[in-house]
Each structure stands twice: as C-alpha cells, then as structure tokens.
mmCIF file of C-alpha atoms (C1' of nucleotides) in Angstrom:
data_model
loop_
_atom_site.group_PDB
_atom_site.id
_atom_site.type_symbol
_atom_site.label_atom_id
_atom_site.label_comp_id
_atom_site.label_asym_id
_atom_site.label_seq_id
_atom_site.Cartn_x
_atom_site.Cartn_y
_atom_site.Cartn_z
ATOM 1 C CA UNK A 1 24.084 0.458 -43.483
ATOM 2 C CA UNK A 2 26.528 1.804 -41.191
ATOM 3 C CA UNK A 3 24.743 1.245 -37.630
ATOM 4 C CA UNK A 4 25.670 -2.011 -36.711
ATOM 5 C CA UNK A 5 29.163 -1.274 -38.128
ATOM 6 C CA UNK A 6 30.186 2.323 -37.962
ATOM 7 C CA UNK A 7 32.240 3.011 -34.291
ATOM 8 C CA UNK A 8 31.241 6.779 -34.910
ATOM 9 C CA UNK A 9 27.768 5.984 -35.132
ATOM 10 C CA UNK A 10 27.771 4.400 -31.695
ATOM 11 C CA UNK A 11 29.321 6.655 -29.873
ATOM 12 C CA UNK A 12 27.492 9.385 -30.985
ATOM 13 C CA UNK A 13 23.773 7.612 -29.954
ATOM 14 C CA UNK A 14 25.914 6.907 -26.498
ATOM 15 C CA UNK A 15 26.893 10.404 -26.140
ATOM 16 C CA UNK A 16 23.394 11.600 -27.518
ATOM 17 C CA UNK A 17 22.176 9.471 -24.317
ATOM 18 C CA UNK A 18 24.645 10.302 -21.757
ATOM 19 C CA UNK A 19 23.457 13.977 -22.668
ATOM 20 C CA UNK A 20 19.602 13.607 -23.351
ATOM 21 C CA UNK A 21 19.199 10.786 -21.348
ATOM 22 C CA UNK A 22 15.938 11.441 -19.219
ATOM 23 C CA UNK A 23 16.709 11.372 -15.141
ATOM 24 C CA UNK A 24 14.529 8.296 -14.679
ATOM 25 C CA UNK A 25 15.237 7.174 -10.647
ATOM 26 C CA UNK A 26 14.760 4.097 -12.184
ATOM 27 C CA UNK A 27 18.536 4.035 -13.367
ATOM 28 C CA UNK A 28 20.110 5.266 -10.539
ATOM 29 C CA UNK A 29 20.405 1.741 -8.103
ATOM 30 C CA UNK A 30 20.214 -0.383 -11.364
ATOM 31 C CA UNK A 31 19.640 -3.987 -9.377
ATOM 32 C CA UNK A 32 18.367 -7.399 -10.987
ATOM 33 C CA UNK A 33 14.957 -7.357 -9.250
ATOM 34 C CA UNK A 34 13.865 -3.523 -9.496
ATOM 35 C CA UNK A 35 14.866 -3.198 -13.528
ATOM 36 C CA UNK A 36 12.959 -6.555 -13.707
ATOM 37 C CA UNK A 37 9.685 -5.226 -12.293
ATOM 38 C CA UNK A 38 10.299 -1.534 -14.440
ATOM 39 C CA UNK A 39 10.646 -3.127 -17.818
ATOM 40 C CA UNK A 40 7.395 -5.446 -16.701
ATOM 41 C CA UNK A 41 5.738 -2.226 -15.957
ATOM 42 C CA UNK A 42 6.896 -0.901 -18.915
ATOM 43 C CA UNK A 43 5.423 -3.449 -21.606
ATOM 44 C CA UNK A 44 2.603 -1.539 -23.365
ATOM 45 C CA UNK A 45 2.998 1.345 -20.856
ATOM 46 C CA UNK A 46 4.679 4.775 -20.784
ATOM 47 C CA UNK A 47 7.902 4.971 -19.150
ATOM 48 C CA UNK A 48 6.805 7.717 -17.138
ATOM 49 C CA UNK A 49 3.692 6.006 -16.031
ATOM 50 C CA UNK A 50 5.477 2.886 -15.143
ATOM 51 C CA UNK A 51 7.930 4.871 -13.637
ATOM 52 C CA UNK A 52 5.535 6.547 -10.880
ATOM 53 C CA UNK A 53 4.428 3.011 -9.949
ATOM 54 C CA UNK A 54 7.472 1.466 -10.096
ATOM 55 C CA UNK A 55 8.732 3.452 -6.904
ATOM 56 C CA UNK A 56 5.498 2.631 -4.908
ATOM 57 C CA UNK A 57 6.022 -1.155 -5.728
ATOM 58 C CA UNK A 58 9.593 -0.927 -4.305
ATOM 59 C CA UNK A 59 8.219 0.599 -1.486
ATOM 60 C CA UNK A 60 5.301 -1.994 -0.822
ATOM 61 C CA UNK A 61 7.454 -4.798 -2.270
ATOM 62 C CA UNK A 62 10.871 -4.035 -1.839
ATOM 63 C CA UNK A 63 12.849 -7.766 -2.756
ATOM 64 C CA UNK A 64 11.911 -10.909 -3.966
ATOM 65 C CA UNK A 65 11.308 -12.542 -0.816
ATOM 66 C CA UNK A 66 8.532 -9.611 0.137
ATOM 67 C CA UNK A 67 6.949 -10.006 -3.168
ATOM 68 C CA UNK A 68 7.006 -13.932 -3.193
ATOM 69 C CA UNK A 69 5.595 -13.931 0.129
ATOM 70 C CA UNK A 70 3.046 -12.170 -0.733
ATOM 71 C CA UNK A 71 -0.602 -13.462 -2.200
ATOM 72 C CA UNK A 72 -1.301 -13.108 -5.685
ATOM 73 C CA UNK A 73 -4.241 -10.242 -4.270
ATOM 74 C CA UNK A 74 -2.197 -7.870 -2.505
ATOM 75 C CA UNK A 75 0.536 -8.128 -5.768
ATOM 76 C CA UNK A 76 -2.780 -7.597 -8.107
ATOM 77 C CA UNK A 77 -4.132 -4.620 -5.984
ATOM 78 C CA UNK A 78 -0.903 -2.696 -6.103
ATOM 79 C CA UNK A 79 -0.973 -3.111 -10.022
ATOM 80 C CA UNK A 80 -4.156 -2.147 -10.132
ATOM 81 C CA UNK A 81 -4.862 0.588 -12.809
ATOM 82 C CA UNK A 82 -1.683 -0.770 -15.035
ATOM 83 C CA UNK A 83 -3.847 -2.822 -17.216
ATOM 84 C CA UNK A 84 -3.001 -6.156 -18.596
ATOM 85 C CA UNK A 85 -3.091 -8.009 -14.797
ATOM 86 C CA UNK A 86 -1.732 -10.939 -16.330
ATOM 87 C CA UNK A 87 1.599 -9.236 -15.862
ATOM 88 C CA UNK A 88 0.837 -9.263 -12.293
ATOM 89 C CA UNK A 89 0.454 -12.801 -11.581
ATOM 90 C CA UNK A 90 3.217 -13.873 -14.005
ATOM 91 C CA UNK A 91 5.774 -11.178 -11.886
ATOM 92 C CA UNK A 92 4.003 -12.968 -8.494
ATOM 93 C CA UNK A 93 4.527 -16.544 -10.027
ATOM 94 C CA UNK A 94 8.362 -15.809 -11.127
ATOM 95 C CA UNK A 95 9.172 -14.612 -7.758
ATOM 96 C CA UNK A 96 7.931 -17.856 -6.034
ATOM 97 C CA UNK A 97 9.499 -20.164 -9.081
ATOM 98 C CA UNK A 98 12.846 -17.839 -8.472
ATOM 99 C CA UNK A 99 12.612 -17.936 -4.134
ATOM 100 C CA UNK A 100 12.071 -21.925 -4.701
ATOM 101 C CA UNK A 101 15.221 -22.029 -6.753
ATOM 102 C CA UNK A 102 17.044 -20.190 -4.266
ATOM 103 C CA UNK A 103 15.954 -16.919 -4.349
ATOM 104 C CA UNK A 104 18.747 -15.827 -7.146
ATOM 105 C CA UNK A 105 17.448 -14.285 -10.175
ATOM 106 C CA UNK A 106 18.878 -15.947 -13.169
ATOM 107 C CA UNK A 107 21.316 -13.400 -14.339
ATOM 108 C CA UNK A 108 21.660 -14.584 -18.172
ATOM 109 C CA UNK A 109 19.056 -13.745 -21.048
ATOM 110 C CA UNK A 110 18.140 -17.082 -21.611
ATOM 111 C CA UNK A 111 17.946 -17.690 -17.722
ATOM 112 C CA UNK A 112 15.572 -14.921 -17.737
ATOM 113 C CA UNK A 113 13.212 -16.294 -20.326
ATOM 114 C CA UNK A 114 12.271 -19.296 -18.563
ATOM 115 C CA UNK A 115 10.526 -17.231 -15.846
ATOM 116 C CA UNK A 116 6.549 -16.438 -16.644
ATOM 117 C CA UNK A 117 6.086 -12.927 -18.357
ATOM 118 C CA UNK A 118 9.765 -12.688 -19.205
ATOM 119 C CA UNK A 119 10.197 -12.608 -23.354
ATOM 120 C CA UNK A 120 12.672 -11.784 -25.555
ATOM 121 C CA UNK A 121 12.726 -8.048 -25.140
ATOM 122 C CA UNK A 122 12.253 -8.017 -21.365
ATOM 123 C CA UNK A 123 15.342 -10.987 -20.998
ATOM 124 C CA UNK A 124 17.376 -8.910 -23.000
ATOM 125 C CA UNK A 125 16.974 -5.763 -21.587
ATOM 126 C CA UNK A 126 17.656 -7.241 -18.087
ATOM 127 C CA UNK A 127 20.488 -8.949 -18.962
ATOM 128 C CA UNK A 128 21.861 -6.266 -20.869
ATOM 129 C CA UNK A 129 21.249 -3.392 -18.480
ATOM 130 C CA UNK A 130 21.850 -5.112 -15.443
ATOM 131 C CA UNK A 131 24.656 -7.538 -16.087
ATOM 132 C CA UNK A 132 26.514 -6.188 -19.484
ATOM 133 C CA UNK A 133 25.461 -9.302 -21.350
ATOM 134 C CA UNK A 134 25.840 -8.036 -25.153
ATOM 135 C CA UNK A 135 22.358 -8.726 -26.304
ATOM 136 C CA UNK A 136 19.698 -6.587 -28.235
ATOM 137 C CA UNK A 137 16.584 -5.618 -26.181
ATOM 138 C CA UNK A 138 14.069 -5.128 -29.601
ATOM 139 C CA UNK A 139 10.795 -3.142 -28.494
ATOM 140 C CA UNK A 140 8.785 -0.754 -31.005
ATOM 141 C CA UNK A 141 11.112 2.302 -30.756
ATOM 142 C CA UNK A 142 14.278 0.016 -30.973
ATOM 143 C CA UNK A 143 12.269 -1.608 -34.502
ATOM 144 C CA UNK A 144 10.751 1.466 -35.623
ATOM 145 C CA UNK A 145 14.582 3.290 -35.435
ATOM 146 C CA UNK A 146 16.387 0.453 -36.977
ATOM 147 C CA UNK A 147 13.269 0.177 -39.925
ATOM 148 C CA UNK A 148 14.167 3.746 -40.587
ATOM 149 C CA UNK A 149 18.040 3.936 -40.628
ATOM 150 C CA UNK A 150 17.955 1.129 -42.999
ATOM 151 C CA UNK A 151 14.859 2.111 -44.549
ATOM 152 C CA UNK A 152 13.595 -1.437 -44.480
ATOM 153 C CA UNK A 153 10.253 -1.614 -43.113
ATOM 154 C CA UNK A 154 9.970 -5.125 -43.079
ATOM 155 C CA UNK A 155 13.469 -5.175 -40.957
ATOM 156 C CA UNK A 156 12.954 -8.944 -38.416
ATOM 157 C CA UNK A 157 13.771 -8.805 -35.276
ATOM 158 C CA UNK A 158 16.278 -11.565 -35.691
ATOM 159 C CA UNK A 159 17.882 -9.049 -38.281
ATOM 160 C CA UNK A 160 18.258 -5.995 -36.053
ATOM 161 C CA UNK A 161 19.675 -8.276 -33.150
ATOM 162 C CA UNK A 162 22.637 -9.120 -35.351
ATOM 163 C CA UNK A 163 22.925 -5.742 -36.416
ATOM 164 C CA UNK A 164 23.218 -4.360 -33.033
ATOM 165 C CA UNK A 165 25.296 -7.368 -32.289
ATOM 166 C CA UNK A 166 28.297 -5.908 -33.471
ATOM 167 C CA UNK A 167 27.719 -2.397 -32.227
ATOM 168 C CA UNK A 168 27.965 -3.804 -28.903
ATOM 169 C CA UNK A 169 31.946 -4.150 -29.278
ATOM 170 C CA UNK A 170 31.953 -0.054 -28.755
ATOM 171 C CA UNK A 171 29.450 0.731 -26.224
ATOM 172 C CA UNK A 172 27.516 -1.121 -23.504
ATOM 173 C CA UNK A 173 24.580 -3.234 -24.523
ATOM 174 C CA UNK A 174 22.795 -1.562 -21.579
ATOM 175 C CA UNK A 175 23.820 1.805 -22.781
ATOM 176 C CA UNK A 176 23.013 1.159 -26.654
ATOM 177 C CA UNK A 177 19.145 -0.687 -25.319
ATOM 178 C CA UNK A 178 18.448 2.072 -23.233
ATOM 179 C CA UNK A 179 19.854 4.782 -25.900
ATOM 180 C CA UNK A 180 18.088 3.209 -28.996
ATOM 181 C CA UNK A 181 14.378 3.395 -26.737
ATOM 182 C CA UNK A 182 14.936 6.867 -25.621
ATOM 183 C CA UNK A 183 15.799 8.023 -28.960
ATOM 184 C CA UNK A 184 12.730 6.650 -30.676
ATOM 185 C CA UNK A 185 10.844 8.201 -28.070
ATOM 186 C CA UNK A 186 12.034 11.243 -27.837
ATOM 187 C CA UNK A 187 13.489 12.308 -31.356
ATOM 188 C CA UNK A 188 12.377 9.062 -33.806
ATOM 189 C CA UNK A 189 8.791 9.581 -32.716
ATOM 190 C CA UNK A 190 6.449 7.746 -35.306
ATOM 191 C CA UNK A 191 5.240 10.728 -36.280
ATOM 192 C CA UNK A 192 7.314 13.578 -37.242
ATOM 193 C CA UNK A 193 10.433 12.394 -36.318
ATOM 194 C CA UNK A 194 12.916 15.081 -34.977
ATOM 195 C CA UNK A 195 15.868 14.595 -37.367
ATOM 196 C CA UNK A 196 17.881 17.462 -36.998
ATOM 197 C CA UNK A 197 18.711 16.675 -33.732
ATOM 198 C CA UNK A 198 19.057 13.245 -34.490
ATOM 199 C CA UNK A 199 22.853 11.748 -33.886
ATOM 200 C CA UNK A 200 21.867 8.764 -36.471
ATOM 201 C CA UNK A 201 20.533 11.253 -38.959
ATOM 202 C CA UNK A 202 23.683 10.921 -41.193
ATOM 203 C CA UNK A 203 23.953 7.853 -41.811
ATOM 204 C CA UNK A 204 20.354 7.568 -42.084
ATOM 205 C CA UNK A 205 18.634 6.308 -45.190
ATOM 206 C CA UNK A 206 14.995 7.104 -44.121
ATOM 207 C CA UNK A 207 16.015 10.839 -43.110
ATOM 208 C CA UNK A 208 18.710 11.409 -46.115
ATOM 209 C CA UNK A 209 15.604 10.249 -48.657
ATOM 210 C CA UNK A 210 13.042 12.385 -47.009
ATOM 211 C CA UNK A 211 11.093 9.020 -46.337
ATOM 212 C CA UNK A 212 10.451 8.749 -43.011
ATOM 213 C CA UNK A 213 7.124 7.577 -42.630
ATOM 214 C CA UNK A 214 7.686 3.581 -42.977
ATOM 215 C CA UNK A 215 4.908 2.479 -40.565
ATOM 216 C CA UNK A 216 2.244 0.370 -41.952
ATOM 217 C CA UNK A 217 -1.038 0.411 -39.788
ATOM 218 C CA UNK A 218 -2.995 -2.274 -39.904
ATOM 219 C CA UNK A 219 -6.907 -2.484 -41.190
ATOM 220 C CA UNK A 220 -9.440 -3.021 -38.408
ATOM 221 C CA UNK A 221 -8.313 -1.859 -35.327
ATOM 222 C CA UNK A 222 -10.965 0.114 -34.426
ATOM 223 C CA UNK A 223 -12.617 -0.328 -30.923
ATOM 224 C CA UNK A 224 -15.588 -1.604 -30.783
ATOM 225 C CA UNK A 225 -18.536 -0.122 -28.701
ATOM 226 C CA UNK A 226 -19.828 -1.658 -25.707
ATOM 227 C CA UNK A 227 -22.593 -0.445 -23.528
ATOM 228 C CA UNK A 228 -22.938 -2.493 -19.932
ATOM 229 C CA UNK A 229 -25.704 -2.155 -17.725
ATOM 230 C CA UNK A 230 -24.388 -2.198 -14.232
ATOM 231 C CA UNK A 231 -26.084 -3.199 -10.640
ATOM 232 C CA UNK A 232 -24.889 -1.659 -7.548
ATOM 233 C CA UNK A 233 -27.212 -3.284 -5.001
ATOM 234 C CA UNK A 234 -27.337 -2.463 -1.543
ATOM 235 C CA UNK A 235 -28.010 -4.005 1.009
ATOM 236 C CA UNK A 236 -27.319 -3.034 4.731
ATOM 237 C CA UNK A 237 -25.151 -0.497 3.521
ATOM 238 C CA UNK A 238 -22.861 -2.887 1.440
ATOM 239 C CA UNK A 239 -22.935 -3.686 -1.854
ATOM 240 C CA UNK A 240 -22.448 -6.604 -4.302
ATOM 241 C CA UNK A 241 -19.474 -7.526 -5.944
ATOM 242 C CA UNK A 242 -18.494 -10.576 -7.951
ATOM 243 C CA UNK A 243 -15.053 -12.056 -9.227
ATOM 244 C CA UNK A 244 -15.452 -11.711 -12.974
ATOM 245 C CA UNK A 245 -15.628 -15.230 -14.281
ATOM 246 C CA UNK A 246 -12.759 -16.502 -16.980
ATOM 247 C CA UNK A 247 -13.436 -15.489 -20.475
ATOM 248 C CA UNK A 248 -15.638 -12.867 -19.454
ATOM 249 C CA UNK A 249 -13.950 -9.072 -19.467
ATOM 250 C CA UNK A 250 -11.689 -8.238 -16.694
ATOM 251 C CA UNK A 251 -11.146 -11.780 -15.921
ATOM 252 C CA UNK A 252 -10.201 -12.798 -12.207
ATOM 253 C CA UNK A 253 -11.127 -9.132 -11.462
ATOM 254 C CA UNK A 254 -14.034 -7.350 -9.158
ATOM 255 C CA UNK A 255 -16.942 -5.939 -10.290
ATOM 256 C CA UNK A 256 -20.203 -5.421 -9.872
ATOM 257 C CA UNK A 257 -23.036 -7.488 -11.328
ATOM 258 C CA UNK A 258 -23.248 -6.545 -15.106
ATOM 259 C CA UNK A 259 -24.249 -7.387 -18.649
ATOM 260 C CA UNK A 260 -23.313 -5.809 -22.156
ATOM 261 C CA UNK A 261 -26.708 -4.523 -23.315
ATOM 262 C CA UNK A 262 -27.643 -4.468 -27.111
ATOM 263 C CA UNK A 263 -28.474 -0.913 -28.729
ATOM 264 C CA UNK A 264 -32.193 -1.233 -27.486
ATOM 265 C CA UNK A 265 -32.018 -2.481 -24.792
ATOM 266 C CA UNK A 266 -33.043 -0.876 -21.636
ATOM 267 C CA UNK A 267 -30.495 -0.782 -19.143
ATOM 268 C CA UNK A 268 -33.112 -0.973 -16.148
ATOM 269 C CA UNK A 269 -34.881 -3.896 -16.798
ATOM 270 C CA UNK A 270 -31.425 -5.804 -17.358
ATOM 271 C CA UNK A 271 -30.057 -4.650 -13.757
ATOM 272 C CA UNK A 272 -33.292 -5.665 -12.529
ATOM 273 C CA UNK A 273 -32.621 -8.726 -14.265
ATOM 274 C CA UNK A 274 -29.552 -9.101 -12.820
ATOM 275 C CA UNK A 275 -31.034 -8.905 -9.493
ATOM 276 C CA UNK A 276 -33.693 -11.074 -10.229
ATOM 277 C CA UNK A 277 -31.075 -13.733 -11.189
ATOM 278 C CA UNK A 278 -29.936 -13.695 -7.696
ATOM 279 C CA UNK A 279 -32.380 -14.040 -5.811
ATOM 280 C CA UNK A 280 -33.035 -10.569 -4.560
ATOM 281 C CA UNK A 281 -35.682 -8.622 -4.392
ATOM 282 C CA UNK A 282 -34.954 -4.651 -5.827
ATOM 283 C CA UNK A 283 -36.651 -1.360 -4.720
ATOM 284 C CA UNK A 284 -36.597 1.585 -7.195
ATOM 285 C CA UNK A 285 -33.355 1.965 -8.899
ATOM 286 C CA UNK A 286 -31.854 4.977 -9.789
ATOM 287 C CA UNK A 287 -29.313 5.615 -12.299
ATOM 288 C CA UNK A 288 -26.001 7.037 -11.046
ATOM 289 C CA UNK A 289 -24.589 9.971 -12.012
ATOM 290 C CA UNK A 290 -21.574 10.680 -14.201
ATOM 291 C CA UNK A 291 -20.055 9.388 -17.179
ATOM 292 C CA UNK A 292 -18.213 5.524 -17.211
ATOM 293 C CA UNK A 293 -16.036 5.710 -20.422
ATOM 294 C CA UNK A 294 -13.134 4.124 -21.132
ATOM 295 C CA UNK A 295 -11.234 1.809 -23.283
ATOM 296 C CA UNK A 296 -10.267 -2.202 -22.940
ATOM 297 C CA UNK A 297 -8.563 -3.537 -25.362
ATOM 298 C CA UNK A 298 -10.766 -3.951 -28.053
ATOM 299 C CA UNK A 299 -13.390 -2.370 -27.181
ATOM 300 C CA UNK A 300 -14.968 1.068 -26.203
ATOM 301 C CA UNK A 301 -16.813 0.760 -23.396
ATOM 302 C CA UNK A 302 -19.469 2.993 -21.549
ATOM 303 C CA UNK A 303 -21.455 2.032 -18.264
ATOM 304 C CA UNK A 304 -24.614 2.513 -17.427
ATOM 305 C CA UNK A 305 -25.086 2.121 -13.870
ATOM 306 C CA UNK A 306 -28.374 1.566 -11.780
ATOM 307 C CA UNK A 307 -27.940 1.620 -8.116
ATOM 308 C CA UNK A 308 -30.483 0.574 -5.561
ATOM 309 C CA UNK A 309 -31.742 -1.164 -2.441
ATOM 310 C CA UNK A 310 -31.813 -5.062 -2.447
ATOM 311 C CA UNK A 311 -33.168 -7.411 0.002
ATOM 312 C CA UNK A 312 -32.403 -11.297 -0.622
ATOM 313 C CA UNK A 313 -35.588 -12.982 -1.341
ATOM 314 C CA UNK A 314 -34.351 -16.266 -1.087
ATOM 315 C CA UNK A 315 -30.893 -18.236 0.894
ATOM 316 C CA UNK A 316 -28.089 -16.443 -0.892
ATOM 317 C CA UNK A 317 -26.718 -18.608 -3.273
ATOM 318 C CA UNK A 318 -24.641 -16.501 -5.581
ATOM 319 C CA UNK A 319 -20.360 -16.608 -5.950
ATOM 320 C CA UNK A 320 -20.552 -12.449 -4.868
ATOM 321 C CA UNK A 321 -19.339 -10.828 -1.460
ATOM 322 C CA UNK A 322 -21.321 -7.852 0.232
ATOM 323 C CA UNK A 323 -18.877 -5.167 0.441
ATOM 324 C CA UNK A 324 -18.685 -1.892 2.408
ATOM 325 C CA UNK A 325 -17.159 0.579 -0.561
ATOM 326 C CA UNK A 326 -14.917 1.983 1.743
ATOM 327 C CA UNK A 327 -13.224 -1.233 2.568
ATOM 328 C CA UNK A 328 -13.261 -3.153 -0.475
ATOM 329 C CA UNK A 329 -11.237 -5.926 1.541
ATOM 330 C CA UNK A 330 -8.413 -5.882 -0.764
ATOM 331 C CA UNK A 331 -10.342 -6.433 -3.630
ATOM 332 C CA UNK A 332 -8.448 -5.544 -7.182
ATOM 333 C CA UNK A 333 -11.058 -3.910 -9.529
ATOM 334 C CA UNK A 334 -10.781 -2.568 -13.232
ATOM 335 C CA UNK A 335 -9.980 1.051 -13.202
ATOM 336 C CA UNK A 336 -14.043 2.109 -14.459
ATOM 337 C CA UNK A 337 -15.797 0.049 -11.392
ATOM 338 C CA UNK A 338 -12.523 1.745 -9.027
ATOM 339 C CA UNK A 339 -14.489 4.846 -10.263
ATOM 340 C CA UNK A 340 -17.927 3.913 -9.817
ATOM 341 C CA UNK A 341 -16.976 2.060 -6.612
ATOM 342 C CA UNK A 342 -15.822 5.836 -5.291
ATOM 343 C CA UNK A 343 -18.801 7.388 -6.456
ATOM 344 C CA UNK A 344 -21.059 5.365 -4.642
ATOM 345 C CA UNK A 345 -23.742 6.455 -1.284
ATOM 346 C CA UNK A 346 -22.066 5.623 1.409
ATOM 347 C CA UNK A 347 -24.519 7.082 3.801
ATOM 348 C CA UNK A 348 -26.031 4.669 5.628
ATOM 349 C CA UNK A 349 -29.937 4.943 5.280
ATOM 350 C CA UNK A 350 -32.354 1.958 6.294
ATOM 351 C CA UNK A 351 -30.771 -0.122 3.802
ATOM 352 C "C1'" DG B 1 0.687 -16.621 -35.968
ATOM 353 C "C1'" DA B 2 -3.174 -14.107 -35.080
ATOM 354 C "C1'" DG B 3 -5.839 -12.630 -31.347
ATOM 355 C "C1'" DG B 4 -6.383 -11.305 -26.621
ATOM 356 C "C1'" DC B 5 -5.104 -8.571 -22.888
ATOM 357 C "C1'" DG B 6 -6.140 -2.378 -19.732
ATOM 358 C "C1'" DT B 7 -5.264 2.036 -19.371
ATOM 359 C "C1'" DG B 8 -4.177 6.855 -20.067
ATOM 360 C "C1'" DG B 9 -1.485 10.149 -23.058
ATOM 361 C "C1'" DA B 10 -0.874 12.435 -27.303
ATOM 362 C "C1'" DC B 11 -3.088 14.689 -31.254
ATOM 363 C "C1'" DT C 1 -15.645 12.524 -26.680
ATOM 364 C "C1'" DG C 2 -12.496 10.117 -31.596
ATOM 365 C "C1'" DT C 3 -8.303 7.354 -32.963
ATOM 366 C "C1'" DC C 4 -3.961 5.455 -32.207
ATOM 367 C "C1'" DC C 5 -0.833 3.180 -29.421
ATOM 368 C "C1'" DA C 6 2.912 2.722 -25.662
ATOM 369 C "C1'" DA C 7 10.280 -0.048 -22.989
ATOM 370 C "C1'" DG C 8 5.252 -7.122 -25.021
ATOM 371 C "C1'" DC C 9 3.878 -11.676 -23.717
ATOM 372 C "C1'" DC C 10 1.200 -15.824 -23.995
ATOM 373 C "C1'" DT C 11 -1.680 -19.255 -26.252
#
DNA sequence: GAGGCGTGGAC
DNA sequence: TGTCCAAGCCT
C-alpha cells in the first residue's frame, strides 16, 4: 500500500522509465496539439500503430489552424484504417471550437474536457505530459497495474487518482502517466506479467502472493458472424458507391451497395437485388476473388462480393456516386471495401 | 451504465 | 482462420 506513498517506489518506476522507456518520436517535441492528436490515436489502439500515423498526420496536418481549416473528409480520409471515425470528427470539431476561441488549446485538464472526444484519461494525460499539471491519466495498463499492486481488483478510478495523487510530489505527473502505461505494457502485461524485472515488484501485493491474474473477463463478448453480399456495379468503367446511412455499419462511411445475408441465402440474387432496387439493369455477375474477413466491433464479418456490368434502366435516382476506383475522389472507406476497392477491374472494356 | 464504435496484433 | 483486446469516449 506503499505506491501512492513510498518516495522509493516512485523513483524507481521513474528511473525504470528513463531507462526502458521506448524511443517513441512522439516524445521528443512534446507540444499541446501533437500529444493531443497521439493520445486520440492512441484510444483503443497500439502505441506503435498510432505512432506510425501520428507522424503522417503532422505532416498532412501540421497545427490547428491546418487541421481546422480543413473539411471533415480530408481529416476522415487521413484516419482512415484507425477505426472508430468518430474520433475523427470529434478531433476536426475541437479544432474549429478551439480556432473560434482563439486558436489556444486550453492548457488545464478540465479545459481539455470540454472539447469533443477529450475524456478523463485523454485531459489528463495532456495536461499532465504537456503542462506538468499533477493529475492521473487512468487507462487499462495504468488500472490493471494499480489493481495488482494493491491486489484490489475492483480498485475505481476515482481511487487510483488519489493514490497517484500523492506520488506526484516526487516525480512528474507526465513522467509517472507515461511510466505507469509503459510498464503495464511492457512488463505488467495481462498475461504473464514480467515481475522480476518489475521496479514495483516489492512492494507488490499481487506479485509477493503469487496472484497475479486479477482480470475478470466478461461473459458474451464473442463476435458475432456476419456474411454481406456486396455489389460492385460498373458502369462506364466506374463503379457505385454509397455513403453508408446512420445506424447502419460504417456509418457516414463509403461503400458499395450491400446487405447482410442470412445463412441461406444466396448472395447473387441479393446483389442482383440490390441492383434491381436501383434501377439498373445487371449483366452476368461474377464473384470476385479473394477472401473479405475482418472484424467490427461486434461482429465478424466476411464479404461476399459480386461484381458486374450495370446499365441504368431508369433516371438515376439513388443517393450513390459513380466512381473511377483509382480516384475515389477523396472518399473515406472502411478498411475491407479499401481492399475490395483495390482489387477491382480497372480495365476499361465496353462497360 | 451498458452498449456501440474499427482495426490489426498477439497467442 | 479463432479469441481477446489495445494509451477510451459518447449517449
């Protein structure tokens, strides 16, 4: 029960840190906006994924002002393949809200939290990193390393921010944040945790009692499986793409026209559905080749796409655009229909 | 407060 | 060719 109190402690996870600590180019210009976007990035993601795309964003968006000046498209196409777009708009809609306030980032935690897509861990882990402000950034590691020293499994987040609270008199907040995630990721893994060369493991109740497996999973989180027929319908050598309506999957997104298929159903007669339903007129379809897996949030999800010529049959009335697949105009698309998109005849026959 | 939101890495 | 889950946030 030491952690919170215990100077040694402290400096040893510091030290541990200063020594282990990975060589992220994240942390070496440190500034308001570009830790900001990173720990965005870095909800729900691996650091080293975010980390890649973090230094192309700076690139394409290098300040507030760029990125607020931007349109919400060009700020969702460059987070395209991240997952979870709604991180996207919310960073696009904070810059604007900051630039018409200024264009100063608010530089305290609870500044921070009234911009969209900014919680508690994010605000805190700004504030703390970039401006010293002695507040605990709690994300999984930080939880899952705090459950263990005490070996409280219920631990509240509320809990281990006062804990940390006062271990923030001895080392930077920043320092201790950053410290705390690297060390559940690299040594204080979930599963078999790395002890030995952990610099907490003495005061440790989970490690001195052998227990370190505190996680409780929970029941039903199993994926569940989705089969969607898809159409890619050409016409004139483009093809059809529609804006995935609200409530639907990949909301606000590109795709093409599609439907999730029950187990018997054949995949064929719903693209020529699909067609149908537009007014267009289909010549023999042909499925393409390759395998469309992947995973959405809840759900496993495999493709089954049908690709063929299309004339319209009657005035085009639908919400889609015709779109050569080498110029997709922009468009932001969920990483499976990026694939298909790729893996699409361009050649240019009579249709 | 539970459920929804994407994707790829690690076993 | 499966499961679990990341430097969470919003409704």
């Amino acid at each position: 029960m030491k952690l919170g109190i215990d100077p040694a402690a402290i400096h040893a996870l510091a030290a541990w840190f200063r020594d282990h600590g990975r060589p992220y180019h994240f942390r070496r210009h440190p500034t308001p906006y570009s830790v900001w976007i990173l720990e965005v990035m870095s909800q729900q993601t691996q650091i080293a994924r975010a980390e890649e795309r973090h230094r192309r964003w700076l690139e394409r968006f290098p300040d507030i002002r760029t990125l607020a000046a931007a349109g919400e498209e060009e700020v969702l196409r460059e987070w395209e393949g991240l997952g979870y777009y709604s991180r996207a708009r919310n960073i696009h809609r904070a810059a604007c809200q900051v630039m018409d306030a200024g264009g100063e980032m608010p530089t305290t935690r609870d500044g921070l939290l009234s911009l969209p897509g900014i919680g508690a861990y994010t605000a805190a882990s700004i504030a703390s990193i970039v401006h010293g402000e002695p507040v605990a950034a709690v994300d999984a590691n930080v939880r899952r390393v705090l459950r263990r020293v005490f070996a409280a499994p219920d631990l509240a987040d509320g809990r281990i921010e006062t804990l940390l609270a006062g271990a923030f008199e001895h080392e930077p907040a920043g320092v201790i944040n950053e410290a705390l995630m690297e060390l559940g990721e690299q040594l204080c893994r979930k599963t078999r945790p790395r002890c030995l060369e952990c610099p907490l493991a003495e005061g440790c109740l989970a490690c001195r009692s052998g227990r370190t497996e505190l996680e409780r999973q929970k029941p039903g989180s199993g994926r569940t499986r989705l089969s969607i027929a898809v159409a890619c319908l050409r016409c004139r050598g483009r093809y059809l793409v529609e804006e995935a309506p609200q409530g639907e999957l990949w909301a606000g997104l590109w795709r093409f026209p599609c439907r999730i298929i029950g187990q018997e159903e054949d995949p064929e007669a719903v693209v020529r559905q699909l067609g149908a339903e537009r007014g267009l007129r289909l010549g023999s379809l042909q499925p393409l080749g390759g395998k469309y897996t992947g995973g959405h949030t809840r759900y496993s999800i495999h493709l089954l796409p049908y690709c063929g010529s299309a004339r319209r049959a009657l005035r085009a009335g639908g919400a889609g655009d015709w779109i050569d697949p080498r110029e997709d105009g922009g468009r932001t698309f969920p990483t499976l229909f990026r694939r298909l998109l790729e893996a699409l005849p361009v050649k240019d026959r009579k249709d």
